[in-house]
mmCIF file of C-alpha atoms in Angstrom:
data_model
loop_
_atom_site.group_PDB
_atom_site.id
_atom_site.type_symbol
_atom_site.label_atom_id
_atom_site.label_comp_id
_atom_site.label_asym_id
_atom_site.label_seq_id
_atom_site.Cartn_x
_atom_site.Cartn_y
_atom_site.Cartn_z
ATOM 1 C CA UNK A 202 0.000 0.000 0.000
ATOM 2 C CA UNK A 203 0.943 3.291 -0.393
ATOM 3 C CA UNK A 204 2.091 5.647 2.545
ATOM 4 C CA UNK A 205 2.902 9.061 2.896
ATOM 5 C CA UNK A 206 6.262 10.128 4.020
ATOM 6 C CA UNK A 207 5.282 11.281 7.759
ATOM 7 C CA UNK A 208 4.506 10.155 11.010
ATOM 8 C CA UNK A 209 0.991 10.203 12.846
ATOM 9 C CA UNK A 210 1.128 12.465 15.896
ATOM 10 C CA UNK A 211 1.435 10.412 19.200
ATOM 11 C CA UNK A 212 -1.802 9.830 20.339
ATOM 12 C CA UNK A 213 -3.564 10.021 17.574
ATOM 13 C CA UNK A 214 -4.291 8.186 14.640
ATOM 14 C CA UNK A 215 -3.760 10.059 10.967
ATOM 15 C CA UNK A 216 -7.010 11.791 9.911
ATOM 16 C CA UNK A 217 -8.604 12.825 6.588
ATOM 17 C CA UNK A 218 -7.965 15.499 1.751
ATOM 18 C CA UNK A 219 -15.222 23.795 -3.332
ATOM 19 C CA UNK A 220 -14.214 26.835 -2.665
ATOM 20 C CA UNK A 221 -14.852 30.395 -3.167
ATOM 21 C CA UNK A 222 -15.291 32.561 -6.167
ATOM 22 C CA UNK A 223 -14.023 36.162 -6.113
ATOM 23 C CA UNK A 224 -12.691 49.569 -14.846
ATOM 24 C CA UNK A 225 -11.691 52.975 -16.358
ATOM 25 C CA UNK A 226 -11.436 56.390 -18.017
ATOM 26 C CA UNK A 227 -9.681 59.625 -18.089
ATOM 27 C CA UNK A 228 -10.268 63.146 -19.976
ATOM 28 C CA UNK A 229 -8.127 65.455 -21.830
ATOM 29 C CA UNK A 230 -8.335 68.916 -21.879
ATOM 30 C CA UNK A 231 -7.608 69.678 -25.062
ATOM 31 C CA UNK A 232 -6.999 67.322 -28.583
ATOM 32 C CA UNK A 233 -4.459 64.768 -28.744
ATOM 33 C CA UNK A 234 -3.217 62.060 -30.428
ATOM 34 C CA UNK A 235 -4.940 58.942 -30.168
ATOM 35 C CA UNK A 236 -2.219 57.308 -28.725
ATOM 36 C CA UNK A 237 -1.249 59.772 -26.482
ATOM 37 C CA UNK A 238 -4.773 60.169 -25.031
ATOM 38 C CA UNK A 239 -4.771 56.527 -24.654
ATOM 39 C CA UNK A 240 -1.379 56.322 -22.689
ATOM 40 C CA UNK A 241 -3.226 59.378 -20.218
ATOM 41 C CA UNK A 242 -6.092 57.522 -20.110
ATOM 42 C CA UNK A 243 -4.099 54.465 -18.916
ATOM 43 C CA UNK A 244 -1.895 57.009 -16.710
ATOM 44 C CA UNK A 245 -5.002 58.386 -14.748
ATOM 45 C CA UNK A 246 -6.524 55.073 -14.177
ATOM 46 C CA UNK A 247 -3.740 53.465 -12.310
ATOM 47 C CA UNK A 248 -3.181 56.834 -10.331
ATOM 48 C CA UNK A 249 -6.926 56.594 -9.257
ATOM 49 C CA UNK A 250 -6.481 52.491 -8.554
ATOM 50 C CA UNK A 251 -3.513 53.212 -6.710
ATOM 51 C CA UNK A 252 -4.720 56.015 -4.528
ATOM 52 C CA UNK A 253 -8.232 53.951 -3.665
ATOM 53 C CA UNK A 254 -5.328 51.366 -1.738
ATOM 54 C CA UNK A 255 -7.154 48.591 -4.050
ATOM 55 C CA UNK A 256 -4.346 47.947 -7.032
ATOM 56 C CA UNK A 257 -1.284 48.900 -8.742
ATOM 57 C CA UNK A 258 -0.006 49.191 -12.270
ATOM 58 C CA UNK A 259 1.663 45.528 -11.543
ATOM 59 C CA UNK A 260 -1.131 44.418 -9.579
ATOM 60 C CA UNK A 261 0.507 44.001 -6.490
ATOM 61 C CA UNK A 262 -2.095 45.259 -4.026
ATOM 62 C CA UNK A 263 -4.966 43.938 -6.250
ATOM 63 C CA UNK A 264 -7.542 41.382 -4.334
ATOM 64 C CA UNK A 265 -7.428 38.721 -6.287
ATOM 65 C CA UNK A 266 -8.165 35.196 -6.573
ATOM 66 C CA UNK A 267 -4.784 32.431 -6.277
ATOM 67 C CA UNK A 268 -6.209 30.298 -8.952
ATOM 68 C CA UNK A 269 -9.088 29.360 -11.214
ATOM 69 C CA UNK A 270 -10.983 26.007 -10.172
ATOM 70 C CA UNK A 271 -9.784 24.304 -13.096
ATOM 71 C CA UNK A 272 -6.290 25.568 -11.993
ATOM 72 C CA UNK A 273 -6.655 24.665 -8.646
ATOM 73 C CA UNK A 274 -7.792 20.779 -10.053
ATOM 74 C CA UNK A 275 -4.760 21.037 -11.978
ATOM 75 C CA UNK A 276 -2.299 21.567 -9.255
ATOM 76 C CA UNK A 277 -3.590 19.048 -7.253
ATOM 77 C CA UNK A 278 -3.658 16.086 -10.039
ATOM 78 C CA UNK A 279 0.239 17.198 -10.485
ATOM 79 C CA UNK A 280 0.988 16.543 -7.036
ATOM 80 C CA UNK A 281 -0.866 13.580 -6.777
ATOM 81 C CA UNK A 282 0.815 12.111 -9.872
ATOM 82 C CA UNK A 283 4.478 13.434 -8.815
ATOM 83 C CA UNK A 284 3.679 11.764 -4.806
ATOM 84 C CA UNK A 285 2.908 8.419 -7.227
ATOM 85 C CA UNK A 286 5.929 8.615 -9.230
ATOM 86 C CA UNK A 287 8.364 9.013 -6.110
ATOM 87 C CA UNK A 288 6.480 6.867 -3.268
ATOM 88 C CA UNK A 289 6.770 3.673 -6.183
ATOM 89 C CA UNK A 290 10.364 4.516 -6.853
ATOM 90 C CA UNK A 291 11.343 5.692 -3.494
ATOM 91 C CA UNK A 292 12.827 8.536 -5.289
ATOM 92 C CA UNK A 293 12.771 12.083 -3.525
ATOM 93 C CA UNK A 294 13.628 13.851 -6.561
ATOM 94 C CA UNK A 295 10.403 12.600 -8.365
ATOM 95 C CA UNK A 296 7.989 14.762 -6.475
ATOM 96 C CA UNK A 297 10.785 17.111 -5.335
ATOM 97 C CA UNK A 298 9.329 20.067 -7.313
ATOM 98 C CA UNK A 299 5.784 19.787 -6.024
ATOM 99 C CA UNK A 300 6.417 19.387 -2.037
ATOM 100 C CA UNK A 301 7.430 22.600 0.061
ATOM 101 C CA UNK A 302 7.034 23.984 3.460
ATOM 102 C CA UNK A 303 6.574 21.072 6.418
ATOM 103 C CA UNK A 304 5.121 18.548 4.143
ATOM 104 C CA UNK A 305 7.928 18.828 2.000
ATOM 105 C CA UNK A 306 10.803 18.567 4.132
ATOM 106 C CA UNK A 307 8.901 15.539 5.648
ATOM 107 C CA UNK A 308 8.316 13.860 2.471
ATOM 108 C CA UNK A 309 11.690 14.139 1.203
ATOM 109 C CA UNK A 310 13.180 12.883 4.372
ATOM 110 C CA UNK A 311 10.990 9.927 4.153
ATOM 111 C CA UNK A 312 11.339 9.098 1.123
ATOM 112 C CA UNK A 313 15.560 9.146 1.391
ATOM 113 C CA UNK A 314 14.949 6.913 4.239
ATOM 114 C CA UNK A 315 13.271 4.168 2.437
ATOM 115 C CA UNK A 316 15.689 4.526 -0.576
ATOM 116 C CA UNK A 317 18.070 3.328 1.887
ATOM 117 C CA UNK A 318 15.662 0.719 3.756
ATOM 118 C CA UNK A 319 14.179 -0.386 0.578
ATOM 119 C CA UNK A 320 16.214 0.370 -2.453
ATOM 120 C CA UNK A 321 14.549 -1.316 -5.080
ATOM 121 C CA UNK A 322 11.424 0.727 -4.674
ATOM 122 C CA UNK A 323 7.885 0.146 -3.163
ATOM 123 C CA UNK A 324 6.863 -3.383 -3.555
ATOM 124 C CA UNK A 325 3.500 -2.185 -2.031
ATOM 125 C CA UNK A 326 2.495 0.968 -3.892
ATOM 126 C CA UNK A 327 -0.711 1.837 -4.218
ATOM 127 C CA UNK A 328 -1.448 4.606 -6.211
ATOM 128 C CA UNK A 329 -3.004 7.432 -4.294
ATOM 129 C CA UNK A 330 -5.916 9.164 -5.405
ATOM 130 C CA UNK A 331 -7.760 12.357 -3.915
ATOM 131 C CA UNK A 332 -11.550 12.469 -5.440
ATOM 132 C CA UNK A 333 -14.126 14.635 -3.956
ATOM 133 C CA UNK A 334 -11.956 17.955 -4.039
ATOM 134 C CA UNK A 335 -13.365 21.281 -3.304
ATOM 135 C CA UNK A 336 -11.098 24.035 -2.955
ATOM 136 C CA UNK A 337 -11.217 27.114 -0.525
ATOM 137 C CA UNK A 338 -9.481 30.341 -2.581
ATOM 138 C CA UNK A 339 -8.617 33.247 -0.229
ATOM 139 C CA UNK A 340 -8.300 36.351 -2.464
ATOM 140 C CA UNK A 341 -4.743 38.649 -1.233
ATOM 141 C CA UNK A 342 -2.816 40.741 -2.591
ATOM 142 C CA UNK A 343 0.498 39.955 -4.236
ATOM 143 C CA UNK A 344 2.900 36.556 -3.467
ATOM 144 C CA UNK A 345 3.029 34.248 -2.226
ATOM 145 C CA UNK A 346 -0.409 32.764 -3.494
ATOM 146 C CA UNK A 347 -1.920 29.898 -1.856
ATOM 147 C CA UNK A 348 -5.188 27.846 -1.376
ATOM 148 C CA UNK A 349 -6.812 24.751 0.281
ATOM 149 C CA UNK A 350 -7.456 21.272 -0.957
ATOM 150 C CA UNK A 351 -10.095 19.803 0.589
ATOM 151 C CA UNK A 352 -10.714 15.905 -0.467
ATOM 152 C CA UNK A 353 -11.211 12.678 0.022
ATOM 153 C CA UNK A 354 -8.642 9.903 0.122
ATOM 154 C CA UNK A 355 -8.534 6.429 -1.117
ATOM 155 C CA UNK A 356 -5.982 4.924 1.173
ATOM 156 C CA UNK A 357 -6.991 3.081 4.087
ATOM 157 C CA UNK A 358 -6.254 4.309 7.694
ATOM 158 C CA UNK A 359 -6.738 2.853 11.208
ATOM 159 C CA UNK A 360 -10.550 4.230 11.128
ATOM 160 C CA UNK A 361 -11.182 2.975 7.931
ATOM 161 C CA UNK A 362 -11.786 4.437 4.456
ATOM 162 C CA UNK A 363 -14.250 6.792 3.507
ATOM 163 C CA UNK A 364 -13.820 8.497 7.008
ATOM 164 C CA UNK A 365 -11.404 10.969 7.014
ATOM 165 C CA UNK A 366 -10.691 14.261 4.352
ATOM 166 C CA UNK A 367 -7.031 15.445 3.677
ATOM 167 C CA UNK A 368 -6.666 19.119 3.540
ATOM 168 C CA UNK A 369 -3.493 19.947 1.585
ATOM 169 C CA UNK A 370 -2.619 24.216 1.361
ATOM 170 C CA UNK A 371 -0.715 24.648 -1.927
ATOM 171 C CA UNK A 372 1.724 27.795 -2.113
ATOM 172 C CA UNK A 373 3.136 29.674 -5.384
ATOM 173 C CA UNK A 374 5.829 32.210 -4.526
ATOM 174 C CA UNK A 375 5.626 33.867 -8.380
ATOM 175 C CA UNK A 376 3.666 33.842 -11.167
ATOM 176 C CA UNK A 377 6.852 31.638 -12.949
ATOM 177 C CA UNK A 378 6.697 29.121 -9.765
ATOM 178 C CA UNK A 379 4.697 25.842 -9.504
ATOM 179 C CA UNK A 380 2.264 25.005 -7.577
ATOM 180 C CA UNK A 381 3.901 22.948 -4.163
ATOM 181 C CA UNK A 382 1.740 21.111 -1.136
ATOM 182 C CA UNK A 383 3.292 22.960 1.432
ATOM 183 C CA UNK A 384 0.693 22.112 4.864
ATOM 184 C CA UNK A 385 -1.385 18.490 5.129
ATOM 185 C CA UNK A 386 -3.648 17.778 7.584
ATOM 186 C CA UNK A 387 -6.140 14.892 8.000
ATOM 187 C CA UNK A 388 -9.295 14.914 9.831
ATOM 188 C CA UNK A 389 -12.892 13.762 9.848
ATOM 189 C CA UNK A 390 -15.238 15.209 7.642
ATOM 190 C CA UNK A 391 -17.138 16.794 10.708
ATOM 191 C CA UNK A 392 -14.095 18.597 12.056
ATOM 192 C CA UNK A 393 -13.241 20.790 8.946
ATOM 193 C CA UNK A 394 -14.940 24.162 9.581
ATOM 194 C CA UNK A 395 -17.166 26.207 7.408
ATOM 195 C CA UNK A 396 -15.105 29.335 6.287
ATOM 196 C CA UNK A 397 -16.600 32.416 5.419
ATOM 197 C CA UNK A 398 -16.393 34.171 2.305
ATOM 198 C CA UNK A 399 -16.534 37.266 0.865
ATOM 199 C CA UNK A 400 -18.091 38.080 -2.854
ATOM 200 C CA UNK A 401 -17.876 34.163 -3.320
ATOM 201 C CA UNK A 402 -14.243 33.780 -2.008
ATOM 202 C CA UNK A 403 -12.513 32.850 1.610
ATOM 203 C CA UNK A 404 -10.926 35.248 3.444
ATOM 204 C CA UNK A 405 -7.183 34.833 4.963
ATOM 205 C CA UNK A 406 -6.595 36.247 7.655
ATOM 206 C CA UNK A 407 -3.531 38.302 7.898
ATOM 207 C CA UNK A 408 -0.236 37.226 10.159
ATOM 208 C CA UNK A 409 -0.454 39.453 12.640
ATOM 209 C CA UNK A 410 -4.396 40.603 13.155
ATOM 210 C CA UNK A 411 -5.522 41.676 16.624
ATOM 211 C CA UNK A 412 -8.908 40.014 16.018
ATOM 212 C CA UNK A 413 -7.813 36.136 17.126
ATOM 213 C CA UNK A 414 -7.183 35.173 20.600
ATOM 214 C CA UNK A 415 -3.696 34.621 19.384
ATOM 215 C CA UNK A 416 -2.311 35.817 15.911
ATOM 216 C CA UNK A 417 -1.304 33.206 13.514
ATOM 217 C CA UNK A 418 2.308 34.831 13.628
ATOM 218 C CA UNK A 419 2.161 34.024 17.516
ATOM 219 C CA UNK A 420 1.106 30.792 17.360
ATOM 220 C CA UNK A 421 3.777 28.492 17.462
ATOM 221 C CA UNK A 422 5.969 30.891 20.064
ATOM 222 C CA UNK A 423 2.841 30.224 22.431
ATOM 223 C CA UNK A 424 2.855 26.569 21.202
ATOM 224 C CA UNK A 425 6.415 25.696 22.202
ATOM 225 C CA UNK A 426 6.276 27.894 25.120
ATOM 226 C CA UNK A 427 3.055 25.632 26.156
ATOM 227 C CA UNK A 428 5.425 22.109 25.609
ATOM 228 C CA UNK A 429 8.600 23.593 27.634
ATOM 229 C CA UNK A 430 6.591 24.031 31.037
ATOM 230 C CA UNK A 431 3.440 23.494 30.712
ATOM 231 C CA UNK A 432 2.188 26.809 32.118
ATOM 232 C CA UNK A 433 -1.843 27.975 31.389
ATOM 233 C CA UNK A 434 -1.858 29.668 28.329
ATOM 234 C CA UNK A 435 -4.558 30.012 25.167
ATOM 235 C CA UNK A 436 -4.006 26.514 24.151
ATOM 236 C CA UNK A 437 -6.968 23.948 25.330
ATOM 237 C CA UNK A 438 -6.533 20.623 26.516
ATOM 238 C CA UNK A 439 -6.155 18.044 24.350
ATOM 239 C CA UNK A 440 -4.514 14.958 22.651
ATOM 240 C CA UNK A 441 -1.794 17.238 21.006
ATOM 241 C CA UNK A 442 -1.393 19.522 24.496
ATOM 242 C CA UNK A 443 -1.844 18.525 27.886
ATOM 243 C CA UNK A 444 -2.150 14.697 26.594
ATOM 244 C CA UNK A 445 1.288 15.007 24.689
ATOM 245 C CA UNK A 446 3.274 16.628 27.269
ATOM 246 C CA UNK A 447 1.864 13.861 29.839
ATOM 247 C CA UNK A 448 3.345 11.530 27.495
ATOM 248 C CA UNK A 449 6.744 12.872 27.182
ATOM 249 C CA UNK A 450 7.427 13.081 30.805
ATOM 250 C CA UNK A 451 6.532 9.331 31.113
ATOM 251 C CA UNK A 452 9.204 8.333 28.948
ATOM 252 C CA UNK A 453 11.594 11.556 29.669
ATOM 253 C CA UNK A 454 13.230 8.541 32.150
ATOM 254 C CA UNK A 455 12.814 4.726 31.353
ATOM 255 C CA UNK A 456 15.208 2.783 33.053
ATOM 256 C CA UNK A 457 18.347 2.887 31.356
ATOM 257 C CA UNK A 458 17.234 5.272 28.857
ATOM 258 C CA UNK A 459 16.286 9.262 29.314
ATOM 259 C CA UNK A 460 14.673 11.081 26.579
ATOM 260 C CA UNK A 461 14.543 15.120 26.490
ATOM 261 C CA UNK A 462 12.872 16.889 24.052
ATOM 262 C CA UNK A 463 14.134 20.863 22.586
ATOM 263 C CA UNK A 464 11.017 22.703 20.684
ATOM 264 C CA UNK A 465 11.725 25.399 18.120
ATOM 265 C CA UNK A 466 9.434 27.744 16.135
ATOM 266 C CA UNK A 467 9.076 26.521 12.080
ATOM 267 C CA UNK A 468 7.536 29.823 10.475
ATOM 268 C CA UNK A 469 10.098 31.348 7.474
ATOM 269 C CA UNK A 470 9.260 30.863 4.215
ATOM 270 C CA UNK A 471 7.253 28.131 2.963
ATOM 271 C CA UNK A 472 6.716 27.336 6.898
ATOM 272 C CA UNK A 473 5.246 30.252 7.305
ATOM 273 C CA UNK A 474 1.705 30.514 9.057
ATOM 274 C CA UNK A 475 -1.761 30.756 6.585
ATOM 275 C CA UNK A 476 -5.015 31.048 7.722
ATOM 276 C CA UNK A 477 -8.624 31.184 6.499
ATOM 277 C CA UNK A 478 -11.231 33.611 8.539
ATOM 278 C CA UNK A 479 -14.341 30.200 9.525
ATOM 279 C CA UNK A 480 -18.071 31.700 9.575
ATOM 280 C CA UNK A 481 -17.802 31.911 13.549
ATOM 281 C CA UNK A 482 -15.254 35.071 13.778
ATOM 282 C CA UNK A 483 -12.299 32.923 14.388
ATOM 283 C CA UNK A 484 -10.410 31.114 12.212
ATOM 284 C CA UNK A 485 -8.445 28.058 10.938
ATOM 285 C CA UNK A 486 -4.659 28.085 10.637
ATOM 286 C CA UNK A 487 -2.105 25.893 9.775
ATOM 287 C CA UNK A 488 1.566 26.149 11.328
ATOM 288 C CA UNK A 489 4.803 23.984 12.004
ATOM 289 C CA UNK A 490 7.375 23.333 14.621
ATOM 290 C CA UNK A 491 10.109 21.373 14.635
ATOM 291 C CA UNK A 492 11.631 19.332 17.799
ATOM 292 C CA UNK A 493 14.920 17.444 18.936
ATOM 293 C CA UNK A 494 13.921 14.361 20.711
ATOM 294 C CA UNK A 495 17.422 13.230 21.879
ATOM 295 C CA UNK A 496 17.918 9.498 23.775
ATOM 296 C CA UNK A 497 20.729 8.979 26.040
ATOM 297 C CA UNK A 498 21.042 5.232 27.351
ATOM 298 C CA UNK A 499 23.016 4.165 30.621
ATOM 299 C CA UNK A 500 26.648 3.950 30.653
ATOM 300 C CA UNK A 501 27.850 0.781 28.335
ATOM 301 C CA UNK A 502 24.434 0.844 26.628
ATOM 302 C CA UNK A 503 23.361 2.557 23.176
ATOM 303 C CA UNK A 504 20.059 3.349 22.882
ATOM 304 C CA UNK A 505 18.296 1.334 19.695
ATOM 305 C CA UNK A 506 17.554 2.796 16.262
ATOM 306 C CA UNK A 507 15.099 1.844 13.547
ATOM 307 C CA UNK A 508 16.057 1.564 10.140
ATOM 308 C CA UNK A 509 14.339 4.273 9.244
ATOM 309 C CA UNK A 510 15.817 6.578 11.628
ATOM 310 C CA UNK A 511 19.391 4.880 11.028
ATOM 311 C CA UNK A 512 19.128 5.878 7.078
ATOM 312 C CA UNK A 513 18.946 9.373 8.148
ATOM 313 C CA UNK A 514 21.971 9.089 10.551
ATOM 314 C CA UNK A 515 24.799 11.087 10.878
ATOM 315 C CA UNK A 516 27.653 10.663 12.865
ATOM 316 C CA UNK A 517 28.009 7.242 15.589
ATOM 317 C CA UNK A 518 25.471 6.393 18.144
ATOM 318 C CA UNK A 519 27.758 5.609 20.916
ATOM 319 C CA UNK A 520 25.625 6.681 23.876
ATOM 320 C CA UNK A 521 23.159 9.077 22.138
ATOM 321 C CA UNK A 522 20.949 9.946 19.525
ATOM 322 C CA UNK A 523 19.176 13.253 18.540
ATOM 323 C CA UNK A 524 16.074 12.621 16.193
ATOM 324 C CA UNK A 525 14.824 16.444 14.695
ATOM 325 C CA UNK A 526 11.057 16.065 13.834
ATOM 326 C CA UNK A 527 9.262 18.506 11.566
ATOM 327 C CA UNK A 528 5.149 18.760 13.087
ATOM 328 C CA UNK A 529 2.250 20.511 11.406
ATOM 329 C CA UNK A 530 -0.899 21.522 13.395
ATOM 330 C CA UNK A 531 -3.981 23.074 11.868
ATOM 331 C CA UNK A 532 -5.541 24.861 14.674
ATOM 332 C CA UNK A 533 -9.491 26.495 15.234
ATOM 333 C CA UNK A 534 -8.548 30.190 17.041
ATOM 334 C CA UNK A 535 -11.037 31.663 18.895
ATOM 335 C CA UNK A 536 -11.850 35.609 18.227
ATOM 336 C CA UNK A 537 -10.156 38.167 20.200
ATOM 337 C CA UNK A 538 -11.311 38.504 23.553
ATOM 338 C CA UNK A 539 -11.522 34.775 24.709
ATOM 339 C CA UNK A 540 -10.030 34.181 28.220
ATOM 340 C CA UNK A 541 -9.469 30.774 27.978
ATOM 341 C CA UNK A 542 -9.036 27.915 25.581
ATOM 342 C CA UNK A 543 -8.671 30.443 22.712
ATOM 343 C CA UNK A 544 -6.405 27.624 20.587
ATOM 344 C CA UNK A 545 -8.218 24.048 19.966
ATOM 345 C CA UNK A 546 -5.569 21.958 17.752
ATOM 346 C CA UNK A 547 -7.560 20.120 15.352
ATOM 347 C CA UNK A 548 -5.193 18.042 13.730
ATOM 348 C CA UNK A 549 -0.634 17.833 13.776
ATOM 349 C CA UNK A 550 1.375 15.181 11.922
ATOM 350 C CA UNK A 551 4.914 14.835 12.061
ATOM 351 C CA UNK A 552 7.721 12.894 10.650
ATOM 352 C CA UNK A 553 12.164 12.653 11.230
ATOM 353 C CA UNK A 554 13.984 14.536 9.005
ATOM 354 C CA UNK A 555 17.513 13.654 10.868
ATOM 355 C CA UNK A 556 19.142 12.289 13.534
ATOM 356 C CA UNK A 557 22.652 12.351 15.309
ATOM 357 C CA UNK A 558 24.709 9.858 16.645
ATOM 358 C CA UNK A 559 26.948 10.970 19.537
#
């Protein structure tokens, strides 16, 4: 069967992949050419756009629309097909072009790791296919561009087919760029939320608004904070909060073996935070961390590596191993003004993208 190139979140199994829709003149004083009245014309109308805060000449503050539906479809069928390609090969550089952000740097990892583990491909594969896709379009200005995939799966999971949607946010950083599945998620079809719109389309919701209980920008500073010492903050209890961090201090010391774990924020680039404005005031986001899970065994002991893990490896394992995870939450945020439980994460799934032997 075919598998995705991640880990399910402790504690939880891996959940399930329509959208919104979204002129000129000037006067001359006195005769001119045609083409020079046409050039004024043109002149007058982008000083008028401009001033109104609504568009440039080049379009960069113009409200607009990241793709067509048909263009949306099309991105998705190319990273489907490209996933295909390098999950039967176990080839990273097969899909390398369509995967960015956390979901990228998970799948490539994965995928080196079974080149290693299995080198003469995927004896299993099972094509994937994503049917049922509607797709959520949140008009912005300029780049990056981006939208959500919202469909259904045909791979079986622990609670069974036909239960679960993957949402998949695809990012384009230029109008020369491809489309690349930067964020995946996967959840029951009752947990996605209903996001508003506006004229037909979604609405993001900018980085650092003051109208969440915690701006998307903020969210994974609060997030780590929250897993380091486990002090009341906006983020409710839950599997992937209070539940986690119960888990990691029940194996922070097994005899013979103690395991510490280092958070870090994820949000440059193509890690960056995006969220979509839901019908409720608040809104759904999707972020990344990354964490260092490091394992330090007794003296004249070495703590044991899968072969997974061991075809990412650098250096010896003599006492100690460091295993850096990538994790990606999609969280529901509260408006502004909630006390308590403003964060609810939905969904997070994580995978190894190295590890160090010391």
């Amino acid at each position: 069967m075919s598998r995705l190139t991640l880990r399910r979140a402790p504690g939880r199994p891996l959940e399930r992949l329509s959208a919104g829709r979204s002129t000129r003149s000037a006067g001359a004083t006195r005769p001119a050419r045609p083409v020079r009245l046409l050039a004024a014309a043109a002149a007058a109308t982008a000083l008028a756009l401009t001033a109104s805060g609504c568009v440039t000449v080049h379009g960069e503050l113009a409200l607009i629309p990241p793709a067509t539906q048909a263009e949306a479809a099309q991105a998705l069928a190319d990273f489907t097909a490209a996933y295909n390609r390098a999950d039967k090969a176990h080839d990273p550089a097969l899909d390398a072009s369509r995967v960015t952000g956390p979901l990228g740097e998970i799948n490539q990892a994965g995928l080196r790791a079974r080149a290693v583990t299995s080198p003469g491909g995927n004896a299993n594969h099972r094509p994937l296919e994503l049917s049922d896709a509607r797709f959520v379009l949140p008009r912005k200005a300029g780049w990056p561009r981006w939208f959500l995939a919202d469909t259904d799966p045909n791979l079986d999971t622990d609670e069974g087919a036909g239960d679960q949607r993957w949402l998949v946010v695809f990012v384009r950083n230029g109008p020369q760029q491809l489309w690349e599945a930067a964020h995946l998620v996967i959840m029951g079809p009752s947990q996605v939320p209903e996001f508003a719109e506006e004229d037909g389309y979604a609405v993001p919701v900018a980085a650092d608004t003051d109208t969440l209980a915690v701006a998307p920008e903020d969210l994974g500073t609060e997030y780590v904070a929250y897993l380091k010492d486990g002090q009341p903050g906006p983020y409710a209890a839950g599997p992937h909060t209070t539940a986690l961090r119960e888990q990691r201090e029940k194996g922070a010391k097994r005899p013979g073996l103690a395991t510490q774990y280092l958070d870090r924020v994820a949000d440059q680039g193509d890690f960056a935070p995006l969220g979509l404005r839901t019908t409720d005031g608040g809104a759904f986001v999707f972020f990344a961390t990354r964490f260092f899970e490091r394992q330090t065994a007794a003296p004249g002991y070495r703590p044991k590596v899968d072969p997974d893990i061991k075809a990412l490896l650098t250096g010896e394992v003599k006492n100690t191993v460091t295993k850096e995870w990538v994790s990606n939450q999609a969280v529901l945020v509260k408006p502004a003004g909630t006390d308590r439980d403003g964060v609810t994460i939905k969904a997070r799934l994580q995978g190894v993208v190295g590890a160090q032997g010391s």
